[in-house]
Amino acid sequence: MERMADVFRKTARLIARGEIEGDLAKAAGTNTDGDAQKALDVIADEAFMAALAGSDVRYYASEEQDSVVELNGQGGLGLAIDPLDGSSNIDTNVSIGAIFGIYPAGPDGDATFLRPGRELIAAGYAIYGPQCSVVLTVGDGILKFVLDPETQEFVQVASPAGVGIDSAEYAINASNYRHWTKPVRAYVDDLVAGAEGPRGRNFNLRWVASLVAETHRILTRGGIFLYPSDAREGYAHGRLRLVYECAPIAFLVEAAGGMASNGSDPILDIVPDELHARSPLVFGGVDKVMRVAGYHELPDEEISALFGNRGLFRA
Ligand SMILES: O=P(O)(O)OC[C@H]1O[C@](O)(COP(=O)(O)O)[C@@H](O)[C@@H]1O
Ligand SMILES: [Mg+2]
Ligand SMILES: [Mg+2]
């Protein structure tokens, strides 16, 4: 963690200097997943690999690497990492970050990461925003550290305790509405219907397009996040990747007292079939995530009904 903290510190400084350092959002190639890479994606990936060489990390699984990289044959850990999350926000001065999950090393690289997220031993994220903060768990409860810009030390502060708050905020990229499945549309229709709809209250939409920023907000003051599967080509399992995005966030959210699913089943029970496998992701307060699962179980006549006629979820 100390070596990772050093990368967080240096990346926060690089981002704070922005264009003084050059164009951090400059196109830099394409990763295995077909995502366009930006300069900062590559810089962050290389910085983590360099910092962890010779550490206890044996296997390194990154969004920016085709396959698992063996860093230190003697190491006992596997690190799954999204070295730079929220790439579309690099040049907009909006919060971005890094997401990580740590497993005990398995017999080989793939076996270390193609396992249920429940076997993680630690997970967390760094967020590069107005503050640089790190939120992590080693399994029970979460810890938060803020980078002091004066001393460059990470200082532990009170743990966020907001995941259970009865918040009216939801996060989803609503521009994909027409591509969603019926249960997701019905769920969002009922939120949008507000006080006049079956939920009988008004809701508020937030979409930063940086998973770390949505997670930070939800851990701090509640709400729900959804990145569902949809009918666009390549989105049959949503957008987010299980190994280094969904599982670490799910492990953290559960440790904070919340819940994370793929819409129906717990994320932490899913075994990825490949390193860059995707999954729909829904997380936040337990009651909210369970409600989404409820919409997936509704009979077709209920799910197809106009919100005014959908009886089961009337508040
Ligand atoms: O642009 P979209 O489809 O709304 O997707 C936004 C999502 O994509 C991501 O940026 C994917 O992460 P990367 O930036 O690491 O590829 C998430 O942080 C965010 O939740
Ligand atoms: Mg990401
Ligand atoms: Mg990324």
PDB file of C-alpha atoms and ligand atoms in Angstrom, residues 41 63-64 82-87 241 245, ligand 3:
ATOM      1  CA  ASP A  41      -4.028   5.678 -18.816  1.00  0.00           C
ATOM      2  CA  GLU A  63      -7.126  -2.776 -17.699  1.00  0.00           C
ATOM      3  CA  GLU A  64      -4.250  -1.581 -19.851  1.00  0.00           C
ATOM      4  CA  ASP A  82      -7.870   0.018 -13.203  1.00  0.00           C
ATOM      5  CA  PRO A  83      -4.875   2.386 -13.225  1.00  0.00           C
ATOM      6  CA  LEU A  84      -6.952   5.356 -14.384  1.00  0.00           C
ATOM      7  CA  ASP A  85     -10.710   5.312 -13.988  1.00  0.00           C
ATOM      8  CA  GLY A  86     -12.919   7.908 -15.650  1.00  0.00           C
ATOM      9  CA  SER A  87     -10.668   8.473 -18.670  1.00  0.00           C
ATOM     10  CA  ARG A 241     -15.065  -4.887 -16.039  1.00  0.00           C
ATOM     11  CA  GLU A 245     -13.789  -2.461 -11.504  1.00  0.00           C
TER      12      GLU A 245
HETATM   13 MG    MG B   3      -9.361   2.869 -16.706  1.00  0.00          MG
END
